[in-house]
Short mmCIF file of C-alpha atoms in Angstrom, two decimals:
data_model
loop_
_atom_site.label_atom_id
_atom_site.label_comp_id
_atom_site.label_asym_id
_atom_site.label_seq_id
_atom_site.Cartn_x
_atom_site.Cartn_y
_atom_site.Cartn_z
CA UNK A 924 34.51 -17.90 -26.32
CA UNK A 925 35.54 -21.56 -26.33
CA UNK A 926 33.76 -23.64 -23.63
CA UNK A 927 37.01 -24.67 -21.91
CA UNK A 928 38.20 -21.04 -21.69
CA UNK A 929 34.81 -19.88 -20.49
CA UNK A 930 34.99 -22.47 -17.74
CA UNK A 931 38.24 -20.97 -16.43
CA UNK A 932 36.59 -17.60 -15.86
CA UNK A 933 33.82 -19.31 -13.89
CA UNK A 934 36.43 -20.63 -11.44
CA UNK A 935 35.73 -18.16 -8.61
CA UNK A 936 32.01 -18.08 -9.40
CA UNK A 937 31.82 -21.88 -9.21
CA UNK A 938 33.52 -21.91 -5.85
CA UNK A 939 30.83 -19.63 -4.46
CA UNK A 940 28.24 -22.33 -5.07
CA UNK A 941 29.65 -24.19 -2.07
CA UNK A 942 29.43 -22.71 1.37
CA UNK A 943 32.46 -22.70 3.69
CA UNK A 944 30.53 -24.94 6.05
CA UNK A 945 29.98 -27.52 3.32
CA UNK A 946 33.65 -27.48 2.38
CA UNK A 947 34.72 -28.00 5.99
CA UNK A 948 32.12 -30.75 6.36
CA UNK A 949 33.57 -32.49 3.31
CA UNK A 950 37.12 -32.18 4.63
CA UNK A 951 36.13 -33.72 7.96
CA UNK A 952 33.91 -36.43 6.49
CA UNK A 953 36.50 -37.65 4.00
CA UNK A 954 39.10 -38.49 6.63
CA UNK A 955 38.16 -42.17 6.14
CA UNK A 956 38.83 -43.43 2.65
CA UNK A 957 37.99 -46.54 0.71
CA UNK A 958 41.01 -48.12 -0.96
CA UNK A 959 39.98 -51.29 -2.74
CA UNK A 960 37.61 -52.92 -0.24
CA UNK A 961 39.27 -51.63 2.92
CA UNK A 962 38.35 -48.46 4.82
CA UNK A 963 41.55 -46.71 5.87
CA UNK A 964 41.94 -43.72 8.18
CA UNK A 965 44.37 -41.24 6.61
CA UNK A 966 45.62 -40.11 10.00
CA UNK A 967 46.26 -43.72 11.01
CA UNK A 968 47.93 -44.37 7.66
CA UNK A 969 50.27 -41.46 8.29
CA UNK A 970 51.22 -42.50 11.81
CA UNK A 971 51.91 -46.10 10.85
CA UNK A 972 53.81 -45.28 7.66
CA UNK A 973 56.25 -42.73 9.01
CA UNK A 974 59.68 -43.77 10.21
CA UNK A 975 61.02 -42.79 13.61
CA UNK A 976 64.47 -41.72 14.70
CA UNK A 977 66.10 -43.92 17.30
CA UNK A 978 67.56 -42.33 20.42
CA UNK A 979 71.03 -43.47 19.32
CA UNK A 980 70.59 -41.79 15.92
CA UNK A 981 69.61 -38.53 17.59
CA UNK A 982 72.50 -38.81 20.06
CA UNK A 983 75.05 -39.43 17.32
CA UNK A 984 73.75 -36.70 15.00
CA UNK A 985 76.39 -33.97 14.50
CA UNK A 986 73.79 -31.17 14.37
CA UNK A 987 74.90 -28.18 16.43
CA UNK A 988 72.73 -26.53 19.06
CA UNK A 989 72.26 -23.59 16.67
CA UNK A 990 69.93 -25.74 14.57
CA UNK A 991 67.92 -27.35 17.40
CA UNK A 992 64.77 -25.57 18.54
CA UNK A 993 63.12 -25.60 21.96
CA UNK A 994 61.08 -28.66 20.97
CA UNK A 995 64.14 -30.72 20.02
CA UNK A 996 63.60 -30.52 16.26
CA UNK A 997 66.87 -30.67 14.31
CA UNK A 998 66.92 -28.41 11.26
CA UNK A 999 69.09 -30.00 8.58
CA UNK A 1000 67.34 -28.58 5.51
CA UNK A 1001 67.84 -25.00 4.29
CA UNK A 1002 65.81 -23.42 1.50
CA UNK A 1003 67.52 -20.44 -0.14
CA UNK A 1004 65.59 -18.02 -2.33
CA UNK A 1005 68.01 -16.66 -4.93
CA UNK A 1006 65.76 -13.97 -6.40
CA UNK A 1007 62.30 -12.43 -6.19
CA UNK A 1008 62.12 -12.15 -9.97
CA UNK A 1009 60.10 -14.63 -12.00
CA UNK A 1010 59.23 -15.15 -15.67
CA UNK A 1011 55.68 -16.28 -14.77
CA UNK A 1012 52.88 -14.58 -12.80
CA UNK A 1013 51.14 -17.50 -11.10
CA UNK A 1014 47.91 -16.46 -9.40
CA UNK A 1015 48.55 -18.28 -6.11
CA UNK A 1016 52.08 -16.90 -5.88
CA UNK A 1017 51.91 -13.29 -7.04
CA UNK A 1018 49.13 -10.74 -6.47
CA UNK A 1019 47.25 -9.62 -9.60
CA UNK A 1020 48.67 -6.11 -9.23
CA UNK A 1021 52.18 -7.54 -9.03
CA UNK A 1022 54.60 -7.40 -6.12
CA UNK A 1023 57.13 -4.73 -5.24
CA UNK A 1024 60.57 -6.25 -5.66
CA UNK A 1025 63.54 -5.61 -3.42
CA UNK A 1026 66.17 -3.37 -5.11
CA UNK A 1027 69.10 -5.41 -6.40
CA UNK A 1028 71.71 -3.89 -4.00
CA UNK A 1029 69.61 -5.14 -1.09
CA UNK A 1030 69.63 -8.76 -2.32
CA UNK A 1031 72.29 -11.20 -1.20
CA UNK A 1032 75.32 -11.48 -3.45
CA UNK A 1033 76.78 -14.83 -4.48
CA UNK A 1034 79.55 -14.51 -1.90
CA UNK A 1035 77.05 -13.67 0.84
CA UNK A 1036 74.86 -16.63 -0.08
CA UNK A 1037 77.81 -19.01 0.01
CA UNK A 1038 79.12 -17.62 3.30
CA UNK A 1039 75.75 -17.97 5.03
CA UNK A 1040 75.16 -21.40 3.50
CA UNK A 1041 78.54 -22.55 4.78
CA UNK A 1042 77.56 -21.46 8.31
CA UNK A 1043 74.49 -23.66 8.13
CA UNK A 1044 76.23 -26.64 6.52
CA UNK A 1045 79.13 -26.55 8.97
CA UNK A 1046 76.53 -26.61 11.76
CA UNK A 1047 74.68 -29.67 10.43
CA UNK A 1048 72.55 -28.74 7.43
CA UNK A 1049 72.75 -31.60 4.92
CA UNK A 1050 70.35 -30.43 2.22
CA UNK A 1051 69.95 -27.08 0.46
CA UNK A 1052 67.13 -26.27 -1.95
CA UNK A 1053 67.36 -23.26 -4.27
CA UNK A 1054 64.10 -21.43 -4.88
CA UNK A 1055 62.81 -18.04 -6.02
CA UNK A 1056 61.06 -16.28 -7.62
CA UNK A 1057 62.50 -18.37 -10.37
CA UNK A 1058 66.08 -19.38 -9.55
CA UNK A 1059 67.09 -20.02 -13.16
CA UNK A 1060 66.65 -16.34 -14.08
CA UNK A 1061 69.60 -15.47 -11.87
CA UNK A 1062 72.59 -15.05 -14.20
CA UNK A 1063 75.08 -16.64 -11.81
CA UNK A 1064 72.96 -19.70 -11.02
CA UNK A 1065 75.64 -22.10 -12.30
CA UNK A 1066 78.35 -20.49 -10.17
CA UNK A 1067 76.11 -20.59 -7.10
CA UNK A 1068 75.39 -24.29 -7.66
CA UNK A 1069 79.07 -25.06 -8.13
CA UNK A 1070 80.14 -23.31 -4.93
CA UNK A 1071 77.31 -24.71 -2.82
CA UNK A 1072 77.75 -28.27 -4.06
CA UNK A 1073 81.39 -28.13 -2.95
CA UNK A 1074 80.57 -27.20 0.65
CA UNK A 1075 82.02 -29.81 2.97
CA UNK A 1076 79.17 -31.73 4.58
CA UNK A 1077 76.42 -30.91 2.11
CA UNK A 1078 74.81 -34.11 0.82
CA UNK A 1079 72.05 -32.78 -1.44
CA UNK A 1080 71.67 -29.69 -3.62
CA UNK A 1081 68.13 -29.38 -4.96
CA UNK A 1082 66.18 -26.76 -6.88
CA UNK A 1083 62.53 -25.88 -7.42
CA UNK A 1084 61.87 -24.27 -10.81
CA UNK A 1085 58.99 -23.46 -13.13
CA UNK A 1086 60.91 -25.12 -15.98
CA UNK A 1087 60.47 -22.30 -18.50
CA UNK A 1088 64.19 -21.91 -19.32
CA UNK A 1089 65.41 -25.04 -17.55
CA UNK A 1090 65.94 -27.24 -20.63
CA UNK A 1091 68.92 -25.28 -21.94
CA UNK A 1092 70.47 -24.67 -18.52
CA UNK A 1093 70.03 -28.12 -16.99
CA UNK A 1094 73.11 -29.87 -18.46
CA UNK A 1095 75.45 -27.26 -16.99
CA UNK A 1096 73.51 -27.16 -13.71
CA UNK A 1097 73.94 -30.88 -13.34
CA UNK A 1098 77.68 -30.57 -13.99
CA UNK A 1099 77.76 -27.90 -11.29
CA UNK A 1100 76.34 -30.31 -8.73
CA UNK A 1101 72.55 -29.95 -8.87
CA UNK A 1102 71.38 -33.35 -7.64
CA UNK A 1103 67.60 -33.10 -7.14
CA UNK A 1104 64.94 -31.31 -9.15
CA UNK A 1105 61.35 -30.18 -8.55
CA UNK A 1106 59.41 -28.65 -11.44
CA UNK A 1107 56.21 -26.72 -10.74
CA UNK A 1108 53.32 -27.56 -13.06
CA UNK A 1109 49.67 -27.10 -12.12
CA UNK A 1110 47.95 -28.18 -15.32
CA UNK A 1111 48.49 -30.36 -18.36
CA UNK A 1112 46.24 -28.13 -20.48
CA UNK A 1113 48.11 -25.31 -22.27
CA UNK A 1114 45.15 -22.89 -22.15
CA UNK A 1115 44.79 -23.40 -18.41
CA UNK A 1116 48.51 -22.90 -17.98
CA UNK A 1117 48.32 -19.52 -19.70
CA UNK A 1118 45.31 -18.53 -17.58
CA UNK A 1119 46.97 -19.51 -14.29
CA UNK A 1120 50.47 -18.16 -14.99
CA UNK A 1121 49.38 -15.16 -17.10
CA UNK A 1122 52.10 -16.24 -19.54
CA UNK A 1123 52.70 -18.79 -22.32
CA UNK A 1124 55.24 -21.59 -21.92
CA UNK A 1125 53.50 -24.90 -21.23
CA UNK A 1126 55.36 -26.72 -24.02
CA UNK A 1127 58.72 -25.51 -22.69
CA UNK A 1128 57.95 -26.88 -19.25
CA UNK A 1129 57.04 -30.29 -20.70
CA UNK A 1130 60.32 -30.30 -22.66
CA UNK A 1131 62.23 -29.50 -19.47
CA UNK A 1132 60.60 -32.46 -17.73
CA UNK A 1133 61.68 -34.79 -20.55
CA UNK A 1134 65.18 -33.28 -20.55
CA UNK A 1135 65.51 -33.90 -16.81
CA UNK A 1136 64.51 -37.54 -17.25
CA UNK A 1137 67.02 -37.96 -20.10
CA UNK A 1138 69.78 -36.50 -17.92
CA UNK A 1139 69.10 -39.13 -15.29
CA UNK A 1140 67.18 -37.24 -12.62
CA UNK A 1141 65.19 -39.96 -10.88
CA UNK A 1142 62.66 -39.12 -9.82
CA UNK A 1143 61.79 -35.84 -11.47
CA UNK A 1144 59.41 -34.27 -8.98
CA UNK A 1145 56.39 -32.33 -10.25
CA UNK A 1146 54.79 -29.89 -7.81
CA UNK A 1147 51.08 -29.39 -8.47
CA UNK A 1148 49.00 -26.99 -6.36
CA UNK A 1149 45.45 -28.34 -6.50
CA UNK A 1150 42.58 -25.83 -6.57
CA UNK A 1151 38.91 -26.71 -6.70
CA UNK A 1152 37.24 -25.66 -9.92
CA UNK A 1153 40.52 -25.12 -11.72
CA UNK A 1154 42.67 -28.25 -11.90
CA UNK A 1155 41.17 -30.77 -9.48
CA UNK A 1156 39.70 -32.56 -12.51
CA UNK A 1157 43.28 -33.31 -13.66
CA UNK A 1158 44.46 -35.21 -10.57
CA UNK A 1159 44.24 -38.62 -12.22
CA UNK A 1160 45.74 -37.27 -15.46
CA UNK A 1161 48.81 -36.24 -13.48
CA UNK A 1162 48.97 -39.67 -11.85
CA UNK A 1163 49.00 -41.20 -15.35
CA UNK A 1164 52.35 -39.48 -15.95
CA UNK A 1165 53.89 -41.82 -13.38
CA UNK A 1166 52.93 -44.96 -15.28
CA UNK A 1167 55.72 -44.89 -17.86
CA UNK A 1168 58.12 -42.28 -16.48
CA UNK A 1169 60.19 -41.89 -13.29
CA UNK A 1170 58.10 -38.95 -12.12
CA UNK A 1171 57.00 -38.20 -8.56
CA UNK A 1172 53.82 -36.12 -8.76
CA UNK A 1173 53.38 -34.05 -5.60
CA UNK A 1174 49.86 -32.75 -5.02
CA UNK A 1175 49.95 -29.69 -2.77
CA UNK A 1176 47.00 -28.36 -0.79
CA UNK A 1177 46.24 -24.73 -1.66
CA UNK A 1178 47.86 -22.51 0.99
CA UNK A 1179 47.14 -18.89 1.99
CA UNK A 1180 49.72 -16.16 1.30
CA UNK A 1181 49.38 -12.41 0.88
CA UNK A 1182 47.65 -11.49 -2.35
CA UNK A 1183 46.66 -14.98 -3.55
CA UNK A 1184 42.97 -14.64 -2.58
CA UNK A 1185 42.98 -17.87 -0.61
CA UNK A 1186 39.57 -19.34 0.14
CA UNK A 1187 38.73 -22.61 1.85
CA UNK A 1188 36.25 -23.24 -0.97
CA UNK A 1189 39.20 -23.69 -3.32
CA UNK A 1190 40.95 -26.15 -1.00
CA UNK A 1191 40.91 -29.80 -2.07
CA UNK A 1192 41.93 -31.81 0.98
CA UNK A 1193 44.47 -34.62 1.04
CA UNK A 1194 41.83 -37.18 1.91
CA UNK A 1195 39.64 -36.10 -1.00
CA UNK A 1196 42.55 -36.21 -3.45
CA UNK A 1197 43.66 -39.61 -2.18
CA UNK A 1198 40.11 -40.94 -2.48
CA UNK A 1199 39.96 -39.91 -6.13
CA UNK A 1200 43.28 -41.60 -6.90
CA UNK A 1201 42.35 -44.76 -4.99
CA UNK A 1202 39.09 -45.14 -6.90
CA UNK A 1203 40.86 -44.85 -10.27
CA UNK A 1204 44.10 -46.79 -9.67
CA UNK A 1205 44.43 -50.21 -8.08
CA UNK A 1206 47.41 -51.31 -6.02
CA UNK A 1207 47.95 -47.99 -4.22
CA UNK A 1208 50.50 -48.59 -1.45
CA UNK A 1209 51.83 -46.23 1.21
CA UNK A 1210 55.62 -45.82 1.33
CA UNK A 1211 57.36 -45.65 4.69
CA UNK A 1212 58.38 -42.03 5.11
CA UNK A 1213 61.25 -40.39 6.96
CA UNK A 1214 60.11 -38.59 10.17
CA UNK A 1215 60.90 -35.18 8.67
CA UNK A 1216 59.20 -35.90 5.34
CA UNK A 1217 56.64 -33.27 4.34
CA UNK A 1218 54.91 -35.53 1.84
CA UNK A 1219 52.76 -38.60 2.27
CA UNK A 1220 54.15 -40.90 -0.43
CA UNK A 1221 52.51 -43.71 -2.38
CA UNK A 1222 53.45 -46.14 -5.11
CA UNK A 1223 51.05 -47.75 -7.58
CA UNK A 1224 51.51 -51.27 -8.89
CA UNK A 1225 52.92 -51.20 -12.43
CA UNK A 1226 53.96 -47.52 -12.32
CA UNK A 1227 57.56 -46.38 -12.66
CA UNK A 1228 56.91 -43.22 -10.69
CA UNK A 1229 55.20 -42.37 -7.42
CA UNK A 1230 52.50 -40.06 -6.06
CA UNK A 1231 52.76 -37.77 -3.02
CA UNK A 1232 50.55 -35.36 -1.11
CA UNK A 1233 51.68 -32.22 0.73
CA UNK A 1234 49.06 -31.77 3.44
CA UNK A 1235 50.06 -28.46 5.02
CA UNK A 1236 46.48 -27.34 5.70
CA UNK A 1237 44.48 -30.41 6.74
CA UNK A 1238 47.20 -32.58 8.33
CA UNK A 1239 50.22 -30.46 9.15
CA UNK A 1240 53.65 -32.02 9.65
CA UNK A 1241 55.04 -29.36 12.00
CA UNK A 1242 56.12 -31.91 14.61
CA UNK A 1243 58.81 -33.26 12.27
CA UNK A 1244 59.72 -30.00 10.54
CA UNK A 1245 63.45 -29.70 9.80
CA UNK A 1246 63.28 -26.74 7.40
CA UNK A 1247 64.63 -23.20 7.56
CA UNK A 1248 64.44 -20.43 4.95
CA UNK A 1249 66.89 -17.80 3.79
CA UNK A 1250 65.13 -15.20 1.66
CA UNK A 1251 66.65 -13.37 -1.29
CA UNK A 1252 66.90 -10.15 0.72
CA UNK A 1253 68.84 -11.92 3.46
CA UNK A 1254 65.98 -12.32 5.92
CA UNK A 1255 65.89 -15.57 7.87
CA UNK A 1256 62.54 -17.30 8.36
CA UNK A 1257 62.04 -20.35 10.57
CA UNK A 1258 58.45 -21.11 9.49
CA UNK A 1259 56.87 -20.73 6.07
CA UNK A 1260 53.57 -19.56 7.58
CA UNK A 1261 54.95 -17.43 10.40
CA UNK A 1262 55.41 -13.67 9.92
CA UNK A 1263 58.60 -13.52 12.02
CA UNK A 1264 61.83 -12.77 10.16
CA UNK A 1265 65.30 -11.67 11.20
CA UNK A 1266 67.87 -10.08 8.89
CA UNK A 1267 71.18 -11.87 8.37
CA UNK A 1268 72.19 -9.51 5.58
CA UNK A 1269 72.43 -6.43 7.80
CA UNK A 1270 74.78 -7.87 10.44
CA UNK A 1271 76.75 -9.58 7.68
CA UNK A 1272 77.31 -6.24 5.93
CA UNK A 1273 78.14 -4.56 9.22
CA UNK A 1274 81.09 -6.89 9.63
CA UNK A 1275 79.97 -9.29 12.35
CA UNK A 1276 81.92 -12.53 12.55
CA UNK A 1277 80.60 -16.06 12.05
CA UNK A 1278 80.20 -16.62 15.79
CA UNK A 1279 77.84 -13.66 16.10
CA UNK A 1280 75.89 -14.73 13.00
CA UNK A 1281 75.45 -18.19 14.50
CA UNK A 1282 74.13 -16.63 17.69
CA UNK A 1283 71.53 -14.66 15.72
CA UNK A 1284 70.50 -17.79 13.79
CA UNK A 1285 70.36 -19.93 16.93
CA UNK A 1286 68.20 -17.40 18.78
CA UNK A 1287 65.71 -17.31 15.88
CA UNK A 1288 65.56 -21.11 15.71
CA UNK A 1289 64.88 -21.31 19.46
CA UNK A 1290 61.87 -19.01 18.99
CA UNK A 1291 60.25 -21.32 16.44
CA UNK A 1292 56.75 -22.35 17.51
CA UNK A 1293 55.53 -25.91 17.90
CA UNK A 1294 53.14 -25.63 14.94
CA UNK A 1295 51.61 -23.12 12.57
CA UNK A 1296 48.38 -21.41 13.58
CA UNK A 1297 46.01 -23.35 11.31
CA UNK A 1298 44.72 -22.42 7.88
CA UNK A 1299 42.07 -19.89 8.95
CA UNK A 1300 44.40 -17.99 11.27
CA UNK A 1301 47.18 -18.15 8.67
CA UNK A 1302 44.81 -16.57 6.14
CA UNK A 1303 44.28 -13.62 8.52
CA UNK A 1304 47.94 -13.23 9.51
CA UNK A 1305 50.07 -10.72 7.55
CA UNK A 1306 52.80 -12.53 5.63
CA UNK A 1307 54.72 -11.85 2.47
CA UNK A 1308 53.64 -13.05 -0.99
CA UNK A 1309 55.13 -16.39 -2.00
CA UNK A 1310 57.22 -14.63 -4.65
CA UNK A 1311 59.12 -12.94 -1.77
CA UNK A 1312 59.35 -15.94 0.54
CA UNK A 1313 60.49 -18.48 -2.02
CA UNK A 1314 58.68 -21.62 -3.18
#
């Protein structure tokens, strides 16, 4: 067996060499980083680099009460999962034994998706992101994009995709109004890609990235879930992609979902990732973020692209959360990590009018909690696999 392949199968075994206590100690002790010759607190960096909404801006915002929770958070961003099907089998997304898929008649139709999306947009949602499963495997993806992009009031139509069949579909998707693009890629090594996704296709993903750049998507966002012992040695290789190309690499802390065998030993914290980048690249500068931004964003002197960190586990951003989720089966979810869901499909198919649907949505939004329970409690809380929830 080749050494690099052998190393992959030592992934879990290598993680066991570190105790949970040592991992937690590392997470806590790396909260202060050295960038250049200056010690910087990541929590302080976040608080001083995040924009704030003025009282006038909040007062003038046309967001309806349906989208405002009991903590005053305004939810202007809707993520819609179009399908539970996927052409990859990523280990952190789908259980090894697979996941039972919802029968097709129980999934939302195109007309149902558009009707529900219009309810949200007419109430103040400005951005919709299409997810899955893999959204590009849905045969009517172009028609869905076209109808959604024409909704009055929608400013941004985005999509998260694994990029496997994106290259040939992207020109038509752009014509149909797809304005932002995230491509999931966890390794730059083809053998690792096959190990993680249980499928081939690394070259096709790289071609899709280049195709997106050629079509003018700027930036092309790359989502990379970082896992200790698997791809944490590639962090700086991913950052190198931003030197010559308009790519925003987004490093995501490993998160627990049903069936993905989450373990804190596999978690590489934001502060540790940032420390590695800062030691390798000079001129790392924090970008001022919007209050509802999930990522902590950085630019590097001389690089066309940027680098971001999604810190869901070690530094949550629940206080500024503006996201809601509509699952492929029509269930409505107000928090990614919360088990609570309410069906919008069932009342829709029973003939309720828009007013009643808005009441159901508003009641669910009002029940949204102030913050998620924390990574250890999340790991013990029943939730659906990511393939069901939508990336």
